[in-house]
Coordinates of C-alpha atoms in Angstrom, one line a residue:
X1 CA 131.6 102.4 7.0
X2 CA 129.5 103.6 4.4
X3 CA 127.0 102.9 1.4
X4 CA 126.7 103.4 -1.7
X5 CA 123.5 103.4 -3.9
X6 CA 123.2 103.1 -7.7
X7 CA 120.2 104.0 -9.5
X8 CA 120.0 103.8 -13.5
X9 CA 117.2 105.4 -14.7
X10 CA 116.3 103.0 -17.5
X11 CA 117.0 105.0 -21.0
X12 CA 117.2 108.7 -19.7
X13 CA 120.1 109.6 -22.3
X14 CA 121.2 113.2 -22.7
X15 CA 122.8 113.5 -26.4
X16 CA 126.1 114.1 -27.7
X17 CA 127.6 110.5 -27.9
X18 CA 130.0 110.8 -30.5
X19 CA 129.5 107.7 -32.2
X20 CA 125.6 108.6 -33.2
X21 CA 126.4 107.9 -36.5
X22 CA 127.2 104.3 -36.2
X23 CA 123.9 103.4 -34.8
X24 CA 120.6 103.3 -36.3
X25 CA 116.4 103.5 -35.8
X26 CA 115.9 101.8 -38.9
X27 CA 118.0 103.3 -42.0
X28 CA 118.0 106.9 -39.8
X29 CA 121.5 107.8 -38.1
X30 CA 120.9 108.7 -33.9
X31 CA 123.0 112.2 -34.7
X32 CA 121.1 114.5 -33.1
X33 CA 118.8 111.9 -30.5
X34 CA 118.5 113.7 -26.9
X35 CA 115.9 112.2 -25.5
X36 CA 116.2 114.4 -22.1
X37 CA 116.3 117.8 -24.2
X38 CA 114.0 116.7 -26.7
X39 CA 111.4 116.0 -23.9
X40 CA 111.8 118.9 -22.0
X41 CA 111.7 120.8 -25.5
X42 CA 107.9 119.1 -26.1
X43 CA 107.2 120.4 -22.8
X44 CA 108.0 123.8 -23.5
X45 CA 105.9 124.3 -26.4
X46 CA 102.8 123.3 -25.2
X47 CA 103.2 118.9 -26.7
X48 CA 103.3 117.3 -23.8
X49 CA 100.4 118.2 -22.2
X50 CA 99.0 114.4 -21.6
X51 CA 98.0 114.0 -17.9
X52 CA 100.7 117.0 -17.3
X53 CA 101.1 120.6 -18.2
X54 CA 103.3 123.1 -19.1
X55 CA 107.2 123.0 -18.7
X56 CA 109.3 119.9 -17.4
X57 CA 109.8 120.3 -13.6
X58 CA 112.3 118.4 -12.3
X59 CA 113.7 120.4 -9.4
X60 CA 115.5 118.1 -7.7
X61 CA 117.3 116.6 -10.3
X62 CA 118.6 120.0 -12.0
X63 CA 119.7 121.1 -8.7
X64 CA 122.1 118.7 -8.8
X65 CA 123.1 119.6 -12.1
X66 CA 121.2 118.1 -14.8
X67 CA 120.5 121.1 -17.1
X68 CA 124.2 121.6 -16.9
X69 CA 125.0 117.6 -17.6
X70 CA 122.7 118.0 -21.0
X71 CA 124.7 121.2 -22.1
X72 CA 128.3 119.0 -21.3
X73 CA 127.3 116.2 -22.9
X74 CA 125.3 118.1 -25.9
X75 CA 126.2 122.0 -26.0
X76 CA 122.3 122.4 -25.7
X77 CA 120.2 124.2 -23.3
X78 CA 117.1 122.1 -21.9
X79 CA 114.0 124.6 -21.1
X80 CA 113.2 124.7 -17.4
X81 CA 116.6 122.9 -16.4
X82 CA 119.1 125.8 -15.8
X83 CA 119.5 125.8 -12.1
X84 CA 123.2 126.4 -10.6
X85 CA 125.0 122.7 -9.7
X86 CA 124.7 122.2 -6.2
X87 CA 125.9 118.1 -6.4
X88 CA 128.1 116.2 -8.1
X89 CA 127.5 116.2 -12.0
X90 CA 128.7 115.0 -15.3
X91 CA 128.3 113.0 -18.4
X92 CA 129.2 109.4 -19.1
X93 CA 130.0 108.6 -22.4
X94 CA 129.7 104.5 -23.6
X95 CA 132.7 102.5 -25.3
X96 CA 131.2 99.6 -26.0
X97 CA 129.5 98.8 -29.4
X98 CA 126.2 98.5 -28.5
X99 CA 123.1 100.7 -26.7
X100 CA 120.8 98.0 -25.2
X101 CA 120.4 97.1 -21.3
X102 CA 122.7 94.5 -20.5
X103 CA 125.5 96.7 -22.5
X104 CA 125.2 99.7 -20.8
X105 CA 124.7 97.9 -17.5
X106 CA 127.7 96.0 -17.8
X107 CA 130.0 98.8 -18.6
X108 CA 128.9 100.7 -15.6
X109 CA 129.7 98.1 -13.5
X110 CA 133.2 98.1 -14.6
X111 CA 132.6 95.5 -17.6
X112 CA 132.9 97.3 -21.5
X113 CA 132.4 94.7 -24.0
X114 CA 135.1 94.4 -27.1
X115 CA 132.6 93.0 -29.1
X116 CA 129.2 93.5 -31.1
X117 CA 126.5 91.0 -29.9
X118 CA 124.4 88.8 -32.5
X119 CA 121.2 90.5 -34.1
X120 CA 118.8 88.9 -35.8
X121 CA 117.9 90.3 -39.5
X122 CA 114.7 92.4 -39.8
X123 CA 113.8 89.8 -42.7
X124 CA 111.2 86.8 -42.3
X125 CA 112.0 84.6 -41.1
X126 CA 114.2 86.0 -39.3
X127 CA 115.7 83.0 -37.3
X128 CA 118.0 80.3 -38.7
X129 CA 115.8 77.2 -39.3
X130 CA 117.7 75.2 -37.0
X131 CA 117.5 78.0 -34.4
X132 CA 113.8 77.4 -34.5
X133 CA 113.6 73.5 -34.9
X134 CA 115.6 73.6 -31.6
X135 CA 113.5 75.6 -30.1
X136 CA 110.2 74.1 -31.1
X137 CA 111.8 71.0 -29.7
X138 CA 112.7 72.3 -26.7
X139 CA 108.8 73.6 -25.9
X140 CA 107.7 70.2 -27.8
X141 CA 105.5 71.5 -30.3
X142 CA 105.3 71.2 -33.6
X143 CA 106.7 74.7 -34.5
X144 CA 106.9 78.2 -33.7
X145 CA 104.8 81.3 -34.4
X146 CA 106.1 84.6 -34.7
X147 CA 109.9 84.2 -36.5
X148 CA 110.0 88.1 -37.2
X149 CA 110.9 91.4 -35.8
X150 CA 107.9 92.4 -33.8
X151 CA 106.1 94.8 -30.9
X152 CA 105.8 92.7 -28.1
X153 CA 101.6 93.5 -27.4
X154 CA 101.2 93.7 -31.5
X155 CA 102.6 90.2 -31.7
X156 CA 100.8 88.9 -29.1
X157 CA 97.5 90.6 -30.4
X158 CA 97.8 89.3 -34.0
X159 CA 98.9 85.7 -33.2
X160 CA 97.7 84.8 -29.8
X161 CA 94.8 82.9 -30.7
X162 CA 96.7 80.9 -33.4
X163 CA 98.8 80.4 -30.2
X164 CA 96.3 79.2 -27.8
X165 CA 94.9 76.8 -31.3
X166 CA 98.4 75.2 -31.7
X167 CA 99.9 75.4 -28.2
X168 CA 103.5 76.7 -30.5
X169 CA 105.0 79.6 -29.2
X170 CA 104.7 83.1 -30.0
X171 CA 108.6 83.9 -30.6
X172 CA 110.1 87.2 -32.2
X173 CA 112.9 89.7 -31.8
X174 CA 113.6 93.7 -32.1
X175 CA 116.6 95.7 -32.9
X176 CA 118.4 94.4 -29.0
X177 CA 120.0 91.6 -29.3
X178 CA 117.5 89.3 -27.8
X179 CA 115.2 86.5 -28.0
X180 CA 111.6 86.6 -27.0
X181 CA 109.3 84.1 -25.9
X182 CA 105.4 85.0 -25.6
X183 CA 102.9 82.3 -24.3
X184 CA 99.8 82.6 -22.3
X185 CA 100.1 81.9 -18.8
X186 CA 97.3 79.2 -18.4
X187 CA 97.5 77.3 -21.7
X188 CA 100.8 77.0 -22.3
X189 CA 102.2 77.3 -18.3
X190 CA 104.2 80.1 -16.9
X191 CA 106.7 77.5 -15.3
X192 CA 107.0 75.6 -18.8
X193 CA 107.2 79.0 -20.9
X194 CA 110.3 79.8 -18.1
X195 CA 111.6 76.0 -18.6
X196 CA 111.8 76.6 -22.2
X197 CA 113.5 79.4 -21.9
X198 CA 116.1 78.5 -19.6
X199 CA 117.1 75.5 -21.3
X200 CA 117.1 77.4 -25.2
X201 CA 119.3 80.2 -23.5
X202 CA 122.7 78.6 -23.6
X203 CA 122.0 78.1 -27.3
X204 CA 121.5 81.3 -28.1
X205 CA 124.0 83.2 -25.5
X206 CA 126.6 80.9 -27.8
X207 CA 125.5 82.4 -30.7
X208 CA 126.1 85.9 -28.8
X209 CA 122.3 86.5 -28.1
X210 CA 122.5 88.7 -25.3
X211 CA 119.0 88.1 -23.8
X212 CA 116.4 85.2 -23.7
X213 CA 113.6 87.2 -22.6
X214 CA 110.0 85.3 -21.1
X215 CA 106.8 87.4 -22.0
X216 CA 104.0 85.5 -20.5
X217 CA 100.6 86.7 -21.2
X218 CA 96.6 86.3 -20.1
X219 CA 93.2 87.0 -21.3
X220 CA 91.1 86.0 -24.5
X221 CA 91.4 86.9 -28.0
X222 CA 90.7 90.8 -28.3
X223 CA 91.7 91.0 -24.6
X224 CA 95.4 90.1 -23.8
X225 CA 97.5 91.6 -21.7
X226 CA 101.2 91.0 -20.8
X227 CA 102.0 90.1 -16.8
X228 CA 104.7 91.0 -14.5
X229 CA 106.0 87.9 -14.2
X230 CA 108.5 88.7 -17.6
X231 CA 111.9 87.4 -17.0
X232 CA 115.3 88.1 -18.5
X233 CA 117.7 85.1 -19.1
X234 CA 121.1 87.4 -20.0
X235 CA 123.8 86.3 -20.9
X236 CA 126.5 86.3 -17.9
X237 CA 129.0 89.2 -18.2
X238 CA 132.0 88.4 -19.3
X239 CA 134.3 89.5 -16.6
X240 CA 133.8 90.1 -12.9
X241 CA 131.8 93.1 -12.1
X242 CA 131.4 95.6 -9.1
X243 CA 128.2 93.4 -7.6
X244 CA 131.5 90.8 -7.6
X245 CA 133.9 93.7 -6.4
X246 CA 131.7 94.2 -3.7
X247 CA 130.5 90.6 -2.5
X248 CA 133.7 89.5 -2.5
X249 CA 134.5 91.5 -0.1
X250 CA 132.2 90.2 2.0
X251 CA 129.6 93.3 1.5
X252 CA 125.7 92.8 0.1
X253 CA 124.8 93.8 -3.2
X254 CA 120.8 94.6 -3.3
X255 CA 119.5 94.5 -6.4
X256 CA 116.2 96.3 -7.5
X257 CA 114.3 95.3 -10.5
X258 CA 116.1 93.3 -13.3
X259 CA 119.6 93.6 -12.0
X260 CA 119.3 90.2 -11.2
X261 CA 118.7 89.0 -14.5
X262 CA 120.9 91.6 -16.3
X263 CA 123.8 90.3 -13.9
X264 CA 122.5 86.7 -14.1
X265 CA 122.1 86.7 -10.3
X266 CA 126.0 87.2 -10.0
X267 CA 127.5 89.0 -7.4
X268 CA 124.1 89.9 -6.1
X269 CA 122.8 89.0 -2.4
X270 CA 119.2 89.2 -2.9
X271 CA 116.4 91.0 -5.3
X272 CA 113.0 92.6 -5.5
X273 CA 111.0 93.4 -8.6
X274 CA 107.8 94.9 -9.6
X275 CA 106.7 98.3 -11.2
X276 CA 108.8 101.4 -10.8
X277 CA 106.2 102.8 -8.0
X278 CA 106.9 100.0 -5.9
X279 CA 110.5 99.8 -7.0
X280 CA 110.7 103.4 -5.5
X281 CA 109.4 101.3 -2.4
X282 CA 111.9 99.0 -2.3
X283 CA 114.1 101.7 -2.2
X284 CA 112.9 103.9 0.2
X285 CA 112.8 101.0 2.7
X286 CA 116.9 100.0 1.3
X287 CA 117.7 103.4 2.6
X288 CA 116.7 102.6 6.2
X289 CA 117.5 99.3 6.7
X290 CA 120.6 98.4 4.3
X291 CA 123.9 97.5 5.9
X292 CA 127.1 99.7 6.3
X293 CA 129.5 98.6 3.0
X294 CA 126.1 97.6 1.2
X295 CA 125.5 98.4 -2.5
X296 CA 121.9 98.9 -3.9
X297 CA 122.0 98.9 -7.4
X298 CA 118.4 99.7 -9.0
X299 CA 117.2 99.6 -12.5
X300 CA 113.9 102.0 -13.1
X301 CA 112.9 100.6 -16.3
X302 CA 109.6 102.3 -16.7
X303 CA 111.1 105.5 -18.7
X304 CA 111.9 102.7 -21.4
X305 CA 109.6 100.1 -21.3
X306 CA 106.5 102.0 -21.4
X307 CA 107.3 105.7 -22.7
X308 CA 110.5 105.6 -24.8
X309 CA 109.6 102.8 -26.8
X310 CA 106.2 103.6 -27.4
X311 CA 107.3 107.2 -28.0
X312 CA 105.2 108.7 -25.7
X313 CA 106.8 112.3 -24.8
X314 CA 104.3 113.2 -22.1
X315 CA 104.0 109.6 -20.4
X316 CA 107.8 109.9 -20.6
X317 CA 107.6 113.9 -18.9
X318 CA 105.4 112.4 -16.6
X319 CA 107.0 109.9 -15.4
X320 CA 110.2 111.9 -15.1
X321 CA 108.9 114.5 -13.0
X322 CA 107.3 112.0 -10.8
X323 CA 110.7 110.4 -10.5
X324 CA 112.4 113.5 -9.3
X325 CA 109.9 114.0 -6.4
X326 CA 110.5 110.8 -5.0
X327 CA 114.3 110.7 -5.3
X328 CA 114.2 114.5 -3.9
X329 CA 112.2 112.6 -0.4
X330 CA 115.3 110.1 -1.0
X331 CA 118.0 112.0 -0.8
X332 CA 116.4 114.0 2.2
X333 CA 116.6 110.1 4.1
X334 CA 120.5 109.5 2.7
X335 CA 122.8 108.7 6.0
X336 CA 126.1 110.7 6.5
X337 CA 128.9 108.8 4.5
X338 CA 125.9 107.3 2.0
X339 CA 126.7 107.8 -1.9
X340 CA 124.0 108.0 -4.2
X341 CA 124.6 108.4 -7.7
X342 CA 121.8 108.6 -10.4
X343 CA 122.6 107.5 -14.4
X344 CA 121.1 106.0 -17.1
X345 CA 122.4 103.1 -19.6
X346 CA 121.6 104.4 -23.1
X347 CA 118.6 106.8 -24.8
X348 CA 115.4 106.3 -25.7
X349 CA 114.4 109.4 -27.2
X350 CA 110.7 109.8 -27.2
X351 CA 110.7 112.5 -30.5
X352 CA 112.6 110.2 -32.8
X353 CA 111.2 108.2 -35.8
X354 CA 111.5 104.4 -35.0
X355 CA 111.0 102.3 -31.6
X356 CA 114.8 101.7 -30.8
X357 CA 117.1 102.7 -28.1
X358 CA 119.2 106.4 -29.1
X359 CA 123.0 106.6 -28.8
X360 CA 123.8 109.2 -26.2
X361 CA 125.7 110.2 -23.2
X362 CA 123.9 109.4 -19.9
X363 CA 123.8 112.0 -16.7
X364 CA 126.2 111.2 -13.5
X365 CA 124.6 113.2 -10.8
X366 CA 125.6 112.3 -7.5
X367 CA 124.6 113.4 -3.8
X368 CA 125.4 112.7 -0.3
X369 CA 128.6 112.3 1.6
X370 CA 127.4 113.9 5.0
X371 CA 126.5 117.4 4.2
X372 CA 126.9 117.1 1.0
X373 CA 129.3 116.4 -2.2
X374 CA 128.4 120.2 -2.9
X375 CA 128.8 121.7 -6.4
X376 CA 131.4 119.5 -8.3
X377 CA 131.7 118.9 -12.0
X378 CA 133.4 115.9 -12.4
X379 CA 133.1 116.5 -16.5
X380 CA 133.4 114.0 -19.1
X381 CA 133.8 110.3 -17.7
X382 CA 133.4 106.7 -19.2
X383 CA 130.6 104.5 -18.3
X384 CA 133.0 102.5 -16.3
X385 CA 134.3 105.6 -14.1
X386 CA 130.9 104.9 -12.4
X387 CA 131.5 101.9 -11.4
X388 CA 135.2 102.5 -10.1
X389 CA 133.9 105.5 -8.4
X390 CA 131.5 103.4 -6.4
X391 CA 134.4 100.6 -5.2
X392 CA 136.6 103.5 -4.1
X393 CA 133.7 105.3 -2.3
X394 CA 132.9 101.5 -0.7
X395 CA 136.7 100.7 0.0
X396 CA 136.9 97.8 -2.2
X397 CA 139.4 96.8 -4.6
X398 CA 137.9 97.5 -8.7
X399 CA 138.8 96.1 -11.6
X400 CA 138.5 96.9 -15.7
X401 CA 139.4 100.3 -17.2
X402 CA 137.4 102.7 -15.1
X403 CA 138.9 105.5 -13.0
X404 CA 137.2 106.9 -9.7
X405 CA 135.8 110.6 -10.1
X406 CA 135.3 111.1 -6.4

């Protein structure tokens, strides 16, 4: 029997998706967003050069046929990634309207959505007022702080000690559909700032919310800093998924950072979070000690979180090139018969004006099999090919649109 693992790295788009037009940073089209060229563009000429140097090195993922994945997906040539394919490799193109996590997620676990989730207007307030008498309610305060379209840290900088004053929490949104919930770990409670948001979700998922999301904080005024101990509250996919496909046939579905909450826990045997160093970990240790039929299915949110939003081109070339050396010690440990195959959900391109997710195509890039998939293009496929290639590489019956590439 065999595995199969299933690593999305969080935001790595690689241009080209032919809807740009239809989705927005602001008032500005994403025609044109790459965030993968644009980065190894920066590095090129001399602009990334933050804690790194020179062009992007990523060895072992252009071996497999990156370089050749951005010129499918964009008719572009990335400098530095022009090796010859020697894996599987192609480009995934989205159907569903929408280029946020749980979205792209879904769709490559077999799941597209027909339908636009809620956003909240960048207007303040920007929450119904009986949105936010419910949820002041809920956390039993008098009210809630925030009510806008706001950076996570610069919202928590501006109004945590108004926070920590009135004990109301700090709660905002973005251009994701989303809901987010800041209060400081100690005065307000992390287990009552997780309560609260637990029991607002359902309210909010009806209102097609796709994400309650917890952002507990520490520290004094001047001095805060966000915690690990964030959690997603998604809304539950709308249809069964591959973790299902593959649970239900009596297999184990490990999940590595926020599957769980992106999946809501279904179809998943058991979880591990933390930072993308020790998610890599996590990993590593899958490899060896995973079952035969298993499915790892990781999330390396990092790229997204920390560079893309912030548009940080070198911490985003950084991290990037870092990620390729540990994958390359990965794929070096894969077992004959193991599949891994490496994507992304959406773009994040670290050159463009705004702090949103990009509209692109995301890499498929594939290795394994024994001695090897060897060179094959497996050229334009959906989001939700990945996931049917995975079931038929696993033996189990999939469901939804997608076709298998393998």
């Amino acid at each position: 029997m065999t595995r199969a693992f299933l690593v999305v790295l969080d935001s790595v788009g690689i241009g080209g998706a032919p809807d740009a037009a239809d989705f927005f940073n602001g008032s500005l089209p994403d025609t044109g967003a790459n965030t993968l060229l644009h980065i190894a563009q920066a590095c090129a000429a001399g602009r990334a050069e933050d804690g790194r140097s020179g062009p992007l090195r990523l060895p072992v993922l252009d071996a497999l046929g990156l370089g050749a994945a951005i010129r499918l997906a964009s008719g572009a040539d990335a400098p530095g990634l022009g090796a010859m394919p020697q894996g599987l490799w192609g480009a995934a193109t989205e159907a569903s309207p929408g280029k946020d996590t749980p979205t792209g997620h879904w769709e490559l676990a077999g799941v597209p959505l027909s339908r636009a989730w809620h956003y909240f207007p960048d207007t303040q307030p920007a929450f119904p007022a009986d949105l936010s008498a419910a949820v002041a309610r809920a956390a039993g305060t008098g009210g809630i702080l925030g009510d806008c379209h706001a950076s996570g840290t610069e919202i928590v900088t501006r109004l945590g000690p108004a926070h920590l004053r009135t004990g109301w929490p700090i709660c905002y949104t973005s251009a994701d559909s989303v809901f987010q919930i800041a209060a400081h770990e100690a005065a307000f409670g992390l287990d009552r700032l997780l309560r609260l948001c637990a029991d607002v979700a359902p309210m909010l998922h009806d209102m097609g919310v796709g994400r309650v999301i917890a952002r507990p904080f520490v520290g004094e005024p001047g001095a805060f800093m966000r915690t690990a101990n964030r959690r997603d509250f998604a809304a539950p996919p709308p249809a069964p998924t591959l973790c299902d496909w593959v649970q239900d046939a009596g297999r184990a579905v490990h999940a590595v950072g926020k599957i769980g909450d992106i999946f809501s826990m279904l179809g998943i045997s058991d979880v591990v979070k933390g930072s993308d160093a020790a998610l890599m970990d996590h990993l590593d240790a899958l490899v060896e000690r995973a079952g035969d039929g298993s499915l790892t299915f990781a999330n390396l949110v990092e790229f997204d979180s920390l560079y893309g939003h912030r548009r940080d081109v070198s911490g985003y070339a950084r991290h990037l090139e870092w990620a390729d050396a540990r994958l390359g010690a990965l794929i070096a440990r894969l077992r004959p018969g193991d599949l891994l195959l490496i994507t992304a959900d959406h773009g994040n391109d670290p050159t463009w004006p705004g702090t949103d997710h990009t509209r692109e195509r995301v890499p498929v890039l594939g290795a394994g099999l024994g001695a090897g998939l060897g060179a094959r293009a497996v050229g334009q496929v959906g989001f939700a090919d990945v996931a049917a290639s995975v079931a038929a590489h696993l033996g189990v019956p999939a469901q939804g649109p997608g076709k298998s590439f393998l």
